Amino acid sequence: MILWFYLANICIGLWNLGRATANVYHPNGHGYFVGWWYCVDCLCNAIAGGDPDETISSRAGKARAAGREWGCILCAFLGWVATLIAGQPTDHCAESIETNEGSRAIIPDGD
């Protein structure tokens, strides 16, 4: 049963990525390239057992808030990368948390 949910999540992620590639899906109102990378991010999250409509950063932020070690480590890394890109300190995971997503995760975020 879990395998079916996992495969369904991956199919949803692939479907969204295909729609973004065809330029008919614009998640969060972003343009083509940002929307496409957002869908790649969500697909990677689905492959890792998460919700196909949630980003890895959101999932890691929820895990960090729940005290999970992997969330703390991943958020530290993502925050470092985001700081390099933005040129100023940022808490990328905290800013990326999507409270309305994550219900279809096979492996919980840290509820």
CSV table of N, CA, C and O in Angstrom, one decimal:
chain,number,residue,atom,x,y,z
A,1,MET,N,0.8,-1.2,0.0
A,1,MET,CA,0.0,0.0,0.0
A,1,MET,C,0.9,1.3,0.0
A,1,MET,O,0.6,2.2,-0.7
A,2,ILE,N,1.9,1.3,0.8
A,2,ILE,CA,2.8,2.4,0.9
A,2,ILE,C,3.5,2.6,-0.5
A,2,ILE,O,3.7,3.8,-0.9
A,3,LEU,N,3.8,1.5,-1.1
A,3,LEU,CA,4.5,1.6,-2.4
A,3,LEU,C,3.6,2.3,-3.4
A,3,LEU,O,4.1,3.2,-4.2
A,4,TRP,N,2.3,2.1,-3.4
A,4,TRP,CA,1.4,2.7,-4.3
A,4,TRP,C,1.3,4.2,-4.0
A,4,TRP,O,1.3,5.0,-5.0
A,5,PHE,N,1.3,4.6,-2.8
A,5,PHE,CA,1.3,6.0,-2.4
A,5,PHE,C,2.6,6.7,-2.9
A,5,PHE,O,2.6,7.8,-3.4
A,6,TYR,N,3.7,6.0,-2.7
A,6,TYR,CA,5.0,6.5,-3.1
A,6,TYR,C,5.0,6.7,-4.6
A,6,TYR,O,5.4,7.8,-5.1
A,7,LEU,N,4.6,5.7,-5.3
A,7,LEU,CA,4.6,5.8,-6.8
A,7,LEU,C,3.6,6.9,-7.3
A,7,LEU,O,3.9,7.6,-8.2
A,8,ALA,N,2.5,7.1,-6.6
A,8,ALA,CA,1.5,8.1,-6.9
A,8,ALA,C,2.2,9.5,-6.7
A,8,ALA,O,2.0,10.4,-7.5
A,9,ASN,N,2.9,9.7,-5.6
A,9,ASN,CA,3.6,10.9,-5.4
A,9,ASN,C,4.6,11.3,-6.4
A,9,ASN,O,4.7,12.4,-6.9
A,10,ILE,N,5.4,10.3,-6.9
A,10,ILE,CA,6.3,10.5,-7.9
A,10,ILE,C,5.6,10.9,-9.2
A,10,ILE,O,6.1,11.7,-9.9
A,11,CYS,N,4.5,10.2,-9.5
A,11,CYS,CA,3.8,10.5,-10.7
A,11,CYS,C,3.2,11.9,-10.7
A,11,CYS,O,3.3,12.6,-11.7
A,12,ILE,N,2.8,12.4,-9.5
A,12,ILE,CA,2.3,13.8,-9.4
A,12,ILE,C,3.4,14.7,-9.6
A,12,ILE,O,3.3,15.7,-10.3
A,13,GLY,N,4.6,14.4,-9.1
A,13,GLY,CA,5.8,15.3,-9.3
A,13,GLY,C,6.2,15.3,-10.7
A,13,GLY,O,6.5,16.4,-11.2
A,14,LEU,N,6.2,14.2,-11.4
A,14,LEU,CA,6.5,14.2,-12.8
A,14,LEU,C,5.5,14.9,-13.7
A,14,LEU,O,5.8,15.6,-14.6
A,15,TRP,N,4.2,14.8,-13.3
A,15,TRP,CA,3.1,15.4,-14.0
A,15,TRP,C,3.3,17.0,-13.9
A,15,TRP,O,3.2,17.7,-14.9
A,16,ASN,N,3.6,17.4,-12.7
A,16,ASN,CA,3.8,18.9,-12.5
A,16,ASN,C,5.0,19.4,-13.2
A,16,ASN,O,5.0,20.5,-13.8
A,17,LEU,N,6.1,18.6,-13.2
A,17,LEU,CA,7.3,19.0,-13.9
A,17,LEU,C,7.0,19.0,-15.4
A,17,LEU,O,7.4,20.0,-16.1
A,18,GLY,N,6.3,18.1,-16.0
A,18,GLY,CA,5.9,18.1,-17.4
A,18,GLY,C,5.1,19.3,-17.8
A,18,GLY,O,5.3,19.9,-18.8
A,19,ARG,N,4.1,19.6,-16.9
A,19,ARG,CA,3.3,20.8,-17.1
A,19,ARG,C,4.1,22.1,-17.1
A,19,ARG,O,3.9,23.0,-17.9
A,20,ALA,N,5.1,22.2,-16.1
A,20,ALA,CA,5.9,23.3,-16.1
A,20,ALA,C,6.8,23.4,-17.3
A,20,ALA,O,7.1,24.5,-17.8
A,21,THR,N,7.3,22.3,-17.8
A,21,THR,CA,8.2,22.3,-19.0
A,21,THR,C,7.4,22.8,-20.2
A,21,THR,O,7.9,23.5,-21.0
A,22,ALA,N,6.1,22.4,-20.2
A,22,ALA,CA,5.2,22.8,-21.4
A,22,ALA,C,4.7,24.2,-21.2
A,22,ALA,O,4.0,24.8,-22.0
A,23,ASN,N,5.1,24.9,-20.1
A,23,ASN,CA,4.8,26.3,-19.7
A,23,ASN,C,3.3,26.5,-19.5
A,23,ASN,O,2.7,27.5,-19.9
A,24,VAL,N,2.6,25.4,-19.0
A,24,VAL,CA,1.2,25.6,-18.7
A,24,VAL,C,0.9,25.5,-17.2
A,24,VAL,O,-0.2,25.6,-16.7
A,25,TYR,N,2.0,25.4,-16.4
A,25,TYR,CA,1.9,25.3,-14.9
A,25,TYR,C,2.9,26.3,-14.3
A,25,TYR,O,4.1,26.2,-14.6
A,26,HIS,N,2.4,27.2,-13.6
A,26,HIS,CA,3.2,28.3,-13.0
A,26,HIS,C,3.0,28.3,-11.5
A,26,HIS,O,2.2,29.0,-11.0
A,27,PRO,N,3.7,27.4,-10.7
A,27,PRO,CA,3.5,27.3,-9.3
A,27,PRO,C,3.8,28.6,-8.6
A,27,PRO,O,4.9,29.2,-8.9
A,28,ASN,N,3.0,29.0,-7.7
A,28,ASN,CA,3.2,30.3,-6.9
A,28,ASN,C,3.4,31.5,-7.8
A,28,ASN,O,3.9,32.5,-7.4
A,29,GLY,N,2.9,31.4,-9.0
A,29,GLY,CA,2.9,32.6,-9.9
A,29,GLY,C,4.3,33.0,-10.4
A,29,GLY,O,4.5,34.0,-11.0
A,30,HIS,N,5.3,32.1,-10.3
A,30,HIS,CA,6.6,32.4,-10.8
A,30,HIS,C,6.7,32.2,-12.3
A,30,HIS,O,5.9,31.6,-12.9
A,31,GLY,N,7.8,32.8,-12.9
A,31,GLY,CA,8.0,32.7,-14.3
A,31,GLY,C,8.5,31.3,-14.7
A,31,GLY,O,8.5,30.4,-13.8
A,32,TYR,N,8.8,31.1,-15.9
A,32,TYR,CA,9.1,29.8,-16.4
A,32,TYR,C,10.3,29.1,-15.7
A,32,TYR,O,10.1,28.0,-15.2
A,33,PHE,N,11.4,29.7,-15.6
A,33,PHE,CA,12.6,29.0,-15.1
A,33,PHE,C,12.5,28.8,-13.6
A,33,PHE,O,12.8,27.7,-13.1
A,34,VAL,N,12.0,29.7,-12.8
A,34,VAL,CA,11.8,29.6,-11.4
A,34,VAL,C,10.7,28.5,-11.1
A,34,VAL,O,10.9,27.6,-10.3
A,35,GLY,N,9.7,28.5,-11.9
A,35,GLY,CA,8.6,27.5,-11.8
A,35,GLY,C,9.1,26.1,-12.1
A,35,GLY,O,8.8,25.2,-11.4
A,36,TRP,N,9.9,26.0,-13.1
A,36,TRP,CA,10.5,24.7,-13.6
A,36,TRP,C,11.4,24.2,-12.5
A,36,TRP,O,11.3,23.0,-12.1
A,37,TRP,N,12.3,25.0,-11.9
A,37,TRP,CA,13.2,24.5,-10.8
A,37,TRP,C,12.4,24.2,-9.6
A,37,TRP,O,12.7,23.3,-8.8
A,38,TYR,N,11.3,24.9,-9.3
A,38,TYR,CA,10.4,24.6,-8.2
A,38,TYR,C,9.9,23.2,-8.3
A,38,TYR,O,9.8,22.5,-7.4
A,39,CYS,N,9.4,22.9,-9.5
A,39,CYS,CA,8.9,21.5,-9.8
A,39,CYS,C,9.9,20.5,-9.7
A,39,CYS,O,9.7,19.4,-9.2
A,40,VAL,N,11.2,20.8,-10.1
A,40,VAL,CA,12.3,19.8,-9.9
A,40,VAL,C,12.5,19.6,-8.4
A,40,VAL,O,12.7,18.4,-8.0
A,41,ASP,N,12.5,20.7,-7.7
A,41,ASP,CA,12.7,20.6,-6.2
A,41,ASP,C,11.6,19.7,-5.6
A,41,ASP,O,11.9,18.8,-4.8
A,42,CYS,N,10.3,19.9,-6.0
A,42,CYS,CA,9.2,19.2,-5.4
A,42,CYS,C,9.3,17.7,-5.9
A,42,CYS,O,9.0,16.8,-5.1
A,43,LEU,N,9.8,17.4,-7.1
A,43,LEU,CA,9.9,16.0,-7.5
A,43,LEU,C,11.0,15.4,-6.7
A,43,LEU,O,10.8,14.2,-6.3
A,44,CYS,N,12.1,16.0,-6.5
A,44,CYS,CA,13.2,15.5,-5.6
A,44,CYS,C,12.7,15.2,-4.2
A,44,CYS,O,13.0,14.1,-3.6
A,45,ASN,N,11.8,16.0,-3.7
A,45,ASN,CA,11.2,15.8,-2.4
A,45,ASN,C,10.3,14.6,-2.4
A,45,ASN,O,10.4,13.8,-1.5
A,46,ALA,N,9.6,14.4,-3.5
A,46,ALA,CA,8.7,13.2,-3.6
A,46,ALA,C,9.5,11.9,-3.7
A,46,ALA,O,9.2,10.9,-3.1
A,47,ILE,N,10.6,12.0,-4.4
A,47,ILE,CA,11.5,10.8,-4.5
A,47,ILE,C,12.1,10.5,-3.2
A,47,ILE,O,12.3,9.3,-2.8
A,48,ALA,N,12.3,11.5,-2.3
A,48,ALA,CA,12.9,11.3,-1.0
A,48,ALA,C,11.8,10.9,0.0
A,48,ALA,O,12.0,10.8,1.2
A,49,GLY,N,10.5,10.7,-0.5
A,49,GLY,CA,9.5,10.2,0.4
A,49,GLY,C,8.6,11.4,0.9
A,49,GLY,O,7.8,11.2,1.8
A,50,GLY,N,8.7,12.6,0.4
A,50,GLY,CA,7.9,13.7,0.8
A,50,GLY,C,6.7,14.0,-0.1
A,50,GLY,O,6.4,13.2,-1.0
A,51,ASP,N,6.0,15.0,0.2
A,51,ASP,CA,4.9,15.5,-0.5
A,51,ASP,C,5.3,16.0,-1.9
A,51,ASP,O,6.2,16.8,-1.9
A,52,PRO,N,4.7,15.7,-3.0
A,52,PRO,CA,5.1,16.1,-4.3
A,52,PRO,C,4.8,17.6,-4.6
A,52,PRO,O,5.2,18.2,-5.6
A,53,ASP,N,4.1,18.3,-3.7
A,53,ASP,CA,3.8,19.7,-3.8
A,53,ASP,C,4.5,20.5,-2.8
A,53,ASP,O,4.2,21.7,-2.6
A,54,GLU,N,5.5,20.0,-2.1
A,54,GLU,CA,6.3,20.7,-1.1
A,54,GLU,C,7.8,20.7,-1.5
A,54,GLU,O,8.3,19.7,-2.0
A,55,THR,N,8.4,21.8,-1.2
A,55,THR,CA,9.9,21.8,-1.5
A,55,THR,C,10.7,21.1,-0.5
A,55,THR,O,10.2,21.0,0.7
A,56,ILE,N,11.9,20.8,-0.8
A,56,ILE,CA,12.8,20.2,0.2
A,56,ILE,C,13.1,21.2,1.3
A,56,ILE,O,13.2,20.8,2.5
A,57,SER,N,13.2,22.4,1.0
A,57,SER,CA,13.5,23.4,2.0
A,57,SER,C,12.4,23.5,3.0
A,57,SER,O,12.6,23.6,4.2
A,58,SER,N,11.1,23.5,2.6
A,58,SER,CA,10.0,23.5,3.5
A,58,SER,C,10.0,22.3,4.4
A,58,SER,O,9.8,22.4,5.6
A,59,ARG,N,10.2,21.1,3.8
A,59,ARG,CA,10.2,19.9,4.6
A,59,ARG,C,11.4,19.9,5.6
A,59,ARG,O,11.2,19.5,6.7
A,60,ALA,N,12.5,20.4,5.2
A,60,ALA,CA,13.7,20.4,6.1
A,60,ALA,C,13.4,21.4,7.2
A,60,ALA,O,13.8,21.2,8.4
A,61,GLY,N,12.8,22.5,6.9
A,61,GLY,CA,12.4,23.5,7.9
A,61,GLY,C,11.5,23.0,9.0
A,61,GLY,O,11.6,23.2,10.2
A,62,LYS,N,10.5,22.2,8.5
A,62,LYS,CA,9.6,21.5,9.5
A,62,LYS,C,10.3,20.5,10.3
A,62,LYS,O,10.0,20.4,11.5
A,63,ALA,N,11.2,19.8,9.7
A,63,ALA,CA,12.0,18.8,10.5
A,63,ALA,C,12.9,19.4,11.5
A,63,ALA,O,13.0,19.0,12.6
A,64,ARG,N,13.5,20.5,11.1
A,64,ARG,CA,14.3,21.3,12.1
A,64,ARG,C,13.5,21.8,13.2
A,64,ARG,O,13.9,21.7,14.4
A,65,ALA,N,12.3,22.3,12.9
A,65,ALA,CA,11.4,22.8,14.0
A,65,ALA,C,11.0,21.7,15.0
A,65,ALA,O,10.8,22.0,16.1
A,66,ALA,N,10.9,20.5,14.4
A,66,ALA,CA,10.6,19.3,15.3
A,66,ALA,C,11.8,18.7,16.0
A,66,ALA,O,11.7,17.7,16.7
A,67,GLY,N,13.0,19.3,15.7
A,67,GLY,CA,14.2,18.8,16.4
A,67,GLY,C,14.9,17.6,15.7
A,67,GLY,O,15.7,17.0,16.3
A,68,ARG,N,14.5,17.3,14.5
A,68,ARG,CA,15.2,16.2,13.8
A,68,ARG,C,16.5,16.7,13.3
A,68,ARG,O,16.7,17.7,12.7
A,69,GLU,N,17.5,15.8,13.5
A,69,GLU,CA,18.9,16.2,13.2
A,69,GLU,C,19.1,16.4,11.7
A,69,GLU,O,19.8,17.3,11.3
A,70,TRP,N,18.5,15.6,10.9
A,70,TRP,CA,18.7,15.7,9.4
A,70,TRP,C,18.2,17.1,9.0
A,70,TRP,O,18.8,17.7,8.1
A,71,GLY,N,17.1,17.6,9.6
A,71,GLY,CA,16.6,18.9,9.2
A,71,GLY,C,17.5,20.0,9.6
A,71,GLY,O,17.7,21.0,8.8
A,72,CYS,N,18.1,19.9,10.8
A,72,CYS,CA,19.1,20.9,11.2
A,72,CYS,C,20.3,21.0,10.3
A,72,CYS,O,20.7,22.1,9.9
A,73,ILE,N,20.8,19.8,9.9
A,73,ILE,CA,22.0,19.8,9.0
A,73,ILE,C,21.7,20.3,7.7
A,73,ILE,O,22.4,21.1,7.1
A,74,LEU,N,20.5,19.8,7.1
A,74,LEU,CA,20.2,20.3,5.7
A,74,LEU,C,19.9,21.8,5.7
A,74,LEU,O,20.3,22.5,4.8
A,75,CYS,N,19.2,22.3,6.7
A,75,CYS,CA,18.9,23.7,6.8
A,75,CYS,C,20.1,24.6,6.9
A,75,CYS,O,20.2,25.6,6.4
A,76,ALA,N,21.1,24.1,7.7
A,76,ALA,CA,22.4,24.8,7.8
A,76,ALA,C,23.0,24.9,6.4
A,76,ALA,O,23.5,26.0,6.1
A,77,PHE,N,23.1,23.8,5.7
A,77,PHE,CA,23.7,23.8,4.4
A,77,PHE,C,22.9,24.7,3.4
A,77,PHE,O,23.5,25.5,2.7
A,78,LEU,N,21.6,24.5,3.4
A,78,LEU,CA,20.8,25.4,2.5
A,78,LEU,C,20.8,26.8,2.8
A,78,LEU,O,20.8,27.7,1.9
A,79,GLY,N,20.9,27.1,4.1
A,79,GLY,CA,21.0,28.5,4.5
A,79,GLY,C,22.4,29.1,4.1
A,79,GLY,O,22.5,30.3,3.7
A,80,TRP,N,23.4,28.3,4.2
A,80,TRP,CA,24.7,28.7,3.7
A,80,TRP,C,24.7,29.0,2.2
A,80,TRP,O,25.2,30.1,1.8
A,81,VAL,N,24.1,28.1,1.4
A,81,VAL,CA,24.1,28.3,0.0
A,81,VAL,C,23.2,29.6,-0.4
A,81,VAL,O,23.6,30.4,-1.2
A,82,ALA,N,22.1,29.7,0.3
A,82,ALA,CA,21.2,30.9,0.0
A,82,ALA,C,21.9,32.2,0.4
A,82,ALA,O,21.7,33.2,-0.3
A,83,THR,N,22.7,32.1,1.5
A,83,THR,CA,23.4,33.3,1.9
A,83,THR,C,24.5,33.7,0.8
A,83,THR,O,24.7,34.9,0.5
A,84,LEU,N,25.2,32.7,0.3
A,84,LEU,CA,26.1,33.0,-0.8
A,84,LEU,C,25.4,33.6,-2.0
A,84,LEU,O,26.0,34.5,-2.6
A,85,ILE,N,24.3,33.0,-2.4
A,85,ILE,CA,23.6,33.5,-3.5
A,85,ILE,C,23.0,34.9,-3.3
A,85,ILE,O,23.1,35.8,-4.1
A,86,ALA,N,22.4,35.1,-2.1
A,86,ALA,CA,21.7,36.4,-1.8
A,86,ALA,C,22.7,37.5,-1.4
A,86,ALA,O,22.4,38.7,-1.5
A,87,GLY,N,23.9,37.1,-0.9
A,87,GLY,CA,24.9,38.1,-0.5
A,87,GLY,C,24.6,38.7,0.9
A,87,GLY,O,25.2,39.6,1.3
A,88,GLN,N,23.6,38.1,1.6
A,88,GLN,CA,23.3,38.5,2.9
A,88,GLN,C,22.8,37.3,3.7
A,88,GLN,O,22.2,36.4,3.1
A,89,PRO,N,22.9,37.3,5.0
A,89,PRO,CA,22.5,36.2,5.8
A,89,PRO,C,20.9,36.0,5.7
A,89,PRO,O,20.2,36.9,5.6
A,90,THR,N,20.6,34.7,5.5
A,90,THR,CA,19.2,34.4,5.4
A,90,THR,C,18.9,33.0,6.0
A,90,THR,O,19.8,32.1,6.0
A,91,ASP,N,17.7,32.8,6.6
A,91,ASP,CA,17.3,31.5,7.1
A,91,ASP,C,16.3,31.0,6.1
A,91,ASP,O,15.1,31.1,6.2
A,92,HIS,N,16.9,30.4,5.0
A,92,HIS,CA,16.2,29.9,3.9
A,92,HIS,C,15.1,29.0,4.3
A,92,HIS,O,13.9,29.1,3.8
A,93,CYS,N,15.3,28.0,5.1
A,93,CYS,CA,14.3,27.0,5.5
A,93,CYS,C,13.1,27.6,6.2
A,93,CYS,O,12.0,27.3,5.9
A,94,ALA,N,13.4,28.5,7.1
A,94,ALA,CA,12.3,29.1,7.9
A,94,ALA,C,11.4,30.0,6.9
A,94,ALA,O,10.2,30.0,7.1
A,95,GLU,N,12.0,30.6,5.9
A,95,GLU,CA,11.3,31.4,5.0
A,95,GLU,C,10.6,30.6,4.0
A,95,GLU,O,9.6,31.1,3.3
A,96,SER,N,10.9,29.3,3.8
A,96,SER,CA,10.4,28.4,2.8
A,96,SER,C,9.3,27.5,3.3
A,96,SER,O,8.7,26.8,2.5
A,97,ILE,N,9.0,27.5,4.6
A,97,ILE,CA,8.0,26.6,5.1
A,97,ILE,C,6.6,26.8,4.5
A,97,ILE,O,6.1,27.9,4.6
A,98,GLU,N,6.1,25.8,4.0
A,98,GLU,CA,4.7,25.8,3.4
A,98,GLU,C,3.8,25.0,4.4
A,98,GLU,O,3.8,23.8,4.4
A,99,THR,N,3.1,25.7,5.3
A,99,THR,CA,2.3,25.1,6.3
A,99,THR,C,1.1,24.3,5.7
A,99,THR,O,0.6,23.3,6.4
A,100,ASN,N,0.7,24.6,4.5
A,100,ASN,CA,-0.5,23.9,3.9
A,100,ASN,C,-0.1,22.7,3.1
A,100,ASN,O,-0.9,22.1,2.5
A,101,GLU,N,1.2,22.4,3.0
A,101,GLU,CA,1.7,21.3,2.2
A,101,GLU,C,2.3,20.2,3.2
A,101,GLU,O,2.7,20.5,4.3
A,102,GLY,N,2.5,19.0,2.7
A,102,GLY,CA,3.2,18.0,3.4
A,102,GLY,C,2.3,16.8,3.9
A,102,GLY,O,2.8,15.8,4.4
A,103,SER,N,1.0,16.9,3.6
A,103,SER,CA,0.1,15.9,4.1
A,103,SER,C,0.2,14.6,3.4
A,103,SER,O,-0.1,13.5,3.9
A,104,ARG,N,0.8,14.6,2.1
A,104,ARG,CA,0.9,13.4,1.4
A,104,ARG,C,2.3,12.8,1.5
A,104,ARG,O,2.7,11.8,0.8
A,105,ALA,N,3.1,13.2,2.4
A,105,ALA,CA,4.5,12.7,2.6
A,105,ALA,C,4.4,11.3,3.1
A,105,ALA,O,3.6,10.9,4.0
A,106,ILE,N,5.2,10.4,2.5
A,106,ILE,CA,5.3,9.0,2.9
A,106,ILE,C,6.1,9.0,4.2
A,106,ILE,O,5.8,8.2,5.1
A,107,ILE,N,7.2,9.7,4.3
A,107,ILE,CA,8.0,9.8,5.5
A,107,ILE,C,7.7,11.2,6.1
A,107,ILE,O,8.0,12.2,5.4
A,108,PRO,N,7.1,11.3,7.2
A,108,PRO,CA,6.7,12.6,7.8
A,108,PRO,C,7.8,13.6,7.9
A,108,PRO,O,9.0,13.2,8.2
A,109,ASP,N,7.5,14.9,7.8
A,109,ASP,CA,8.4,16.0,7.9
A,109,ASP,C,8.9,16.2,9.3
A,109,ASP,O,10.0,16.7,9.5
A,110,GLY,N,8.1,16.0,10.3
A,110,GLY,CA,8.5,16.3,11.6
A,110,GLY,C,7.3,16.8,12.4
A,110,GLY,O,7.4,17.7,13.2
A,111,ASP,N,6.1,16.3,12.1
A,111,ASP,CA,4.9,16.8,12.7
A,111,ASP,C,4.9,16.6,14.2
A,111,ASP,O,5.5,15.7,14.8
